[in-house]
C-alpha positions as protocol buffer text, in pm:
chain_id: "A"
residue {
  index: 1
  type: UNK
  ca { x: 10246 y: 15126 z: 4314 }
}
residue {
  index: 2
  type: UNK
  ca { x: 9978 y: 14977 z: 4446 }
}
residue {
  index: 3
  type: UNK
  ca { x: 10058 y: 14691 z: 4671 }
}
residue {
  index: 4
  type: UNK
  ca { x: 9799 y: 14440 z: 4848 }
}
residue {
  index: 5
  type: UNK
  ca { x: 9881 y: 14155 z: 5107 }
}
residue {
  index: 6
  type: UNK
  ca { x: 9621 y: 13925 z: 5193 }
}
residue {
  index: 7
  type: UNK
  ca { x: 9631 y: 13709 z: 5513 }
}
residue {
  index: 8
  type: UNK
  ca { x: 9448 y: 13506 z: 5745 }
}
residue {
  index: 9
  type: UNK
  ca { x: 9381 y: 13243 z: 5530 }
}
residue {
  index: 10
  type: UNK
  ca { x: 9344 y: 12896 z: 5725 }
}
residue {
  index: 11
  type: UNK
  ca { x: 9183 y: 12555 z: 5781 }
}
residue {
  index: 12
  type: UNK
  ca { x: 8854 y: 12548 z: 5950 }
}
residue {
  index: 13
  type: UNK
  ca { x: 8567 y: 12341 z: 5988 }
}
residue {
  index: 14
  type: UNK
  ca { x: 8229 y: 12423 z: 5820 }
}
residue {
  index: 15
  type: UNK
  ca { x: 7991 y: 12671 z: 6038 }
}
residue {
  index: 16
  type: UNK
  ca { x: 8354 y: 12823 z: 6114 }
}
residue {
  index: 17
  type: UNK
  ca { x: 8453 y: 13203 z: 6085 }
}
residue {
  index: 18
  type: UNK
  ca { x: 8749 y: 13332 z: 5932 }
}
residue {
  index: 19
  type: UNK
  ca { x: 8836 y: 13671 z: 5909 }
}
residue {
  index: 20
  type: UNK
  ca { x: 9090 y: 13791 z: 5601 }
}
residue {
  index: 21
  type: UNK
  ca { x: 9287 y: 14120 z: 5638 }
}
residue {
  index: 22
  type: UNK
  ca { x: 9454 y: 14291 z: 5294 }
}
residue {
  index: 23
  type: UNK
  ca { x: 9700 y: 14561 z: 5349 }
}
residue {
  index: 24
  type: UNK
  ca { x: 9679 y: 14863 z: 5097 }
}
residue {
  index: 25
  type: UNK
  ca { x: 9913 y: 15113 z: 5012 }
}
residue {
  index: 26
  type: UNK
  ca { x: 10043 y: 15298 z: 4656 }
}
residue {
  index: 27
  type: UNK
  ca { x: 9700 y: 15428 z: 4504 }
}
residue {
  index: 28
  type: UNK
  ca { x: 9735 y: 15714 z: 4277 }
}
residue {
  index: 29
  type: UNK
  ca { x: 9361 y: 15802 z: 4379 }
}
residue {
  index: 30
  type: UNK
  ca { x: 9213 y: 15947 z: 4681 }
}
residue {
  index: 31
  type: UNK
  ca { x: 8956 y: 15709 z: 4640 }
}
residue {
  index: 32
  type: UNK
  ca { x: 8900 y: 15326 z: 4543 }
}
residue {
  index: 33
  type: UNK
  ca { x: 8734 y: 15003 z: 4494 }
}
residue {
  index: 34
  type: UNK
  ca { x: 8862 y: 14732 z: 4729 }
}
residue {
  index: 35
  type: UNK
  ca { x: 8699 y: 14364 z: 4666 }
}
residue {
  index: 36
  type: UNK
  ca { x: 8787 y: 14003 z: 4757 }
}
residue {
  index: 37
  type: UNK
  ca { x: 8743 y: 13709 z: 4520 }
}
residue {
  index: 38
  type: UNK
  ca { x: 8743 y: 13372 z: 4587 }
}
residue {
  index: 39
  type: UNK
  ca { x: 8921 y: 13061 z: 4317 }
}
residue {
  index: 40
  type: UNK
  ca { x: 8827 y: 12716 z: 4399 }
}
residue {
  index: 41
  type: UNK
  ca { x: 9016 y: 12399 z: 4184 }
}
residue {
  index: 42
  type: UNK
  ca { x: 8902 y: 12408 z: 3880 }
}
residue {
  index: 43
  type: UNK
  ca { x: 8643 y: 12653 z: 3870 }
}
residue {
  index: 44
  type: UNK
  ca { x: 8680 y: 13044 z: 3792 }
}
residue {
  index: 45
  type: UNK
  ca { x: 8776 y: 13376 z: 4015 }
}
residue {
  index: 46
  type: UNK
  ca { x: 8442 y: 13493 z: 4147 }
}
residue {
  index: 47
  type: UNK
  ca { x: 8368 y: 13821 z: 4279 }
}
residue {
  index: 48
  type: UNK
  ca { x: 8237 y: 13833 z: 4699 }
}
residue {
  index: 49
  type: UNK
  ca { x: 8231 y: 14116 z: 4763 }
}
residue {
  index: 50
  type: UNK
  ca { x: 8345 y: 14517 z: 4740 }
}
residue {
  index: 51
  type: UNK
  ca { x: 8384 y: 14826 z: 4918 }
}
residue {
  index: 52
  type: UNK
  ca { x: 8516 y: 15233 z: 4835 }
}
residue {
  index: 53
  type: UNK
  ca { x: 8783 y: 15331 z: 5042 }
}
residue {
  index: 54
  type: UNK
  ca { x: 8552 y: 15575 z: 5129 }
}
residue {
  index: 55
  type: UNK
  ca { x: 8380 y: 15245 z: 5370 }
}
residue {
  index: 56
  type: UNK
  ca { x: 8072 y: 15326 z: 5145 }
}
residue {
  index: 57
  type: UNK
  ca { x: 7909 y: 15092 z: 4831 }
}
residue {
  index: 58
  type: UNK
  ca { x: 7889 y: 14769 z: 4964 }
}
residue {
  index: 59
  type: UNK
  ca { x: 7797 y: 14477 z: 4742 }
}
residue {
  index: 60
  type: UNK
  ca { x: 7805 y: 14124 z: 4834 }
}
residue {
  index: 61
  type: UNK
  ca { x: 7791 y: 13826 z: 4630 }
}
residue {
  index: 62
  type: UNK
  ca { x: 7464 y: 13633 z: 4669 }
}
residue {
  index: 63
  type: UNK
  ca { x: 7609 y: 13325 z: 4734 }
}
residue {
  index: 64
  type: UNK
  ca { x: 7786 y: 13519 z: 5156 }
}
residue {
  index: 65
  type: UNK
  ca { x: 7473 y: 13745 z: 5220 }
}
residue {
  index: 66
  type: UNK
  ca { x: 7427 y: 13762 z: 5564 }
}
residue {
  index: 67
  type: UNK
  ca { x: 7756 y: 13532 z: 5689 }
}
residue {
  index: 68
  type: UNK
  ca { x: 8024 y: 13739 z: 5488 }
}
residue {
  index: 69
  type: UNK
  ca { x: 8145 y: 14136 z: 5586 }
}
residue {
  index: 70
  type: UNK
  ca { x: 8331 y: 14336 z: 5457 }
}
residue {
  index: 71
  type: UNK
  ca { x: 8529 y: 14592 z: 5639 }
}
residue {
  index: 72
  type: UNK
  ca { x: 8789 y: 14899 z: 5599 }
}
residue {
  index: 73
  type: UNK
  ca { x: 9062 y: 15021 z: 5864 }
}
residue {
  index: 74
  type: UNK
  ca { x: 9161 y: 15342 z: 5705 }
}
residue {
  index: 75
  type: UNK
  ca { x: 9443 y: 15433 z: 5987 }
}
residue {
  index: 76
  type: UNK
  ca { x: 9577 y: 15111 z: 5894 }
}
residue {
  index: 77
  type: UNK
  ca { x: 9493 y: 15128 z: 5537 }
}
residue {
  index: 78
  type: UNK
  ca { x: 9304 y: 14756 z: 5584 }
}
residue {
  index: 79
  type: UNK
  ca { x: 9017 y: 14557 z: 5412 }
}
residue {
  index: 80
  type: UNK
  ca { x: 8880 y: 14277 z: 5607 }
}
residue {
  index: 81
  type: UNK
  ca { x: 8642 y: 13965 z: 5504 }
}
residue {
  index: 82
  type: UNK
  ca { x: 8448 y: 13852 z: 5762 }
}
residue {
  index: 83
  type: UNK
  ca { x: 8417 y: 13503 z: 5703 }
}
residue {
  index: 84
  type: UNK
  ca { x: 8119 y: 13333 z: 5952 }
}
residue {
  index: 85
  type: UNK
  ca { x: 7961 y: 12979 z: 5932 }
}
residue {
  index: 86
  type: UNK
  ca { x: 8149 y: 12927 z: 5687 }
}
residue {
  index: 87
  type: UNK
  ca { x: 8067 y: 12629 z: 5465 }
}
residue {
  index: 88
  type: UNK
  ca { x: 8275 y: 12356 z: 5246 }
}
residue {
  index: 89
  type: UNK
  ca { x: 8214 y: 12503 z: 4885 }
}
residue {
  index: 90
  type: UNK
  ca { x: 8375 y: 12852 z: 5083 }
}
residue {
  index: 91
  type: UNK
  ca { x: 8703 y: 12640 z: 5010 }
}
residue {
  index: 92
  type: UNK
  ca { x: 8954 y: 12806 z: 4774 }
}
residue {
  index: 93
  type: UNK
  ca { x: 9179 y: 13131 z: 4737 }
}
residue {
  index: 94
  type: UNK
  ca { x: 9083 y: 13457 z: 4862 }
}
residue {
  index: 95
  type: UNK
  ca { x: 9177 y: 13791 z: 4655 }
}
residue {
  index: 96
  type: UNK
  ca { x: 9214 y: 14112 z: 4756 }
}
residue {
  index: 97
  type: UNK
  ca { x: 9205 y: 14315 z: 4399 }
}
residue {
  index: 98
  type: UNK
  ca { x: 9167 y: 14750 z: 4365 }
}
residue {
  index: 99
  type: UNK
  ca { x: 9047 y: 14896 z: 4075 }
}
residue {
  index: 100
  type: UNK
  ca { x: 8978 y: 15278 z: 4040 }
}
residue {
  index: 101
  type: UNK
  ca { x: 8620 y: 15312 z: 4099 }
}
residue {
  index: 102
  type: UNK
  ca { x: 8372 y: 15010 z: 4149 }
}
residue {
  index: 103
  type: UNK
  ca { x: 8083 y: 14912 z: 3922 }
}
residue {
  index: 104
  type: UNK
  ca { x: 7784 y: 14849 z: 4016 }
}
residue {
  index: 105
  type: UNK
  ca { x: 7727 y: 14532 z: 3994 }
}
residue {
  index: 106
  type: UNK
  ca { x: 7938 y: 14229 z: 4176 }
}
residue {
  index: 107
  type: UNK
  ca { x: 8278 y: 14294 z: 4128 }
}
residue {
  index: 108
  type: UNK
  ca { x: 8442 y: 14106 z: 3778 }
}
residue {
  index: 109
  type: UNK
  ca { x: 8775 y: 14014 z: 3848 }
}
residue {
  index: 110
  type: UNK
  ca { x: 8797 y: 14160 z: 3473 }
}
residue {
  index: 111
  type: UNK
  ca { x: 8724 y: 14541 z: 3629 }
}
residue {
  index: 112
  type: UNK
  ca { x: 9018 y: 14475 z: 3831 }
}
residue {
  index: 113
  type: UNK
  ca { x: 9373 y: 14579 z: 3743 }
}
residue {
  index: 114
  type: UNK
  ca { x: 9563 y: 14508 z: 4073 }
}
residue {
  index: 115
  type: UNK
  ca { x: 9552 y: 14212 z: 4283 }
}
residue {
  index: 116
  type: UNK
  ca { x: 9730 y: 14031 z: 4599 }
}
residue {
  index: 117
  type: UNK
  ca { x: 9891 y: 13687 z: 4597 }
}
residue {
  index: 118
  type: UNK
  ca { x: 9654 y: 13554 z: 4750 }
}
residue {
  index: 119
  type: UNK
  ca { x: 9571 y: 13318 z: 5088 }
}
residue {
  index: 120
  type: UNK
  ca { x: 9410 y: 12974 z: 5110 }
}
residue {
  index: 121
  type: UNK
  ca { x: 9090 y: 12910 z: 5281 }
}
residue {
  index: 122
  type: UNK
  ca { x: 8979 y: 12524 z: 5378 }
}
residue {
  index: 123
  type: UNK
  ca { x: 8689 y: 12432 z: 5487 }
}
residue {
  index: 124
  type: UNK
  ca { x: 8637 y: 12098 z: 5621 }
}
residue {
  index: 125
  type: UNK
  ca { x: 8257 y: 11938 z: 5682 }
}
């Protein structure tokens, strides 16, 4: 059974940084696509970044390019999202998700079947 557990959310002022972690396990396949999504109140869930468990095929949404970094620590079965130069519009619940493979586009919720419980990020101005 696939499991994803996020942590690392919190409150920060604009311009600050946070690092989110997602511990994963129980994958059926030797490789998988891992992605971060976020959802602000009253808005649809949107893809932020994704990476293969091999460490390749990294892709970011335009809104976070140059500010966010997705990375892996395979020995720890953990995927990270380093968020720098945070803005108030980055506020939302951040989710980790898994799919058997990555598609050649910014991740969409419908492409991912397994989700973590989410972690809240609040950026104040």
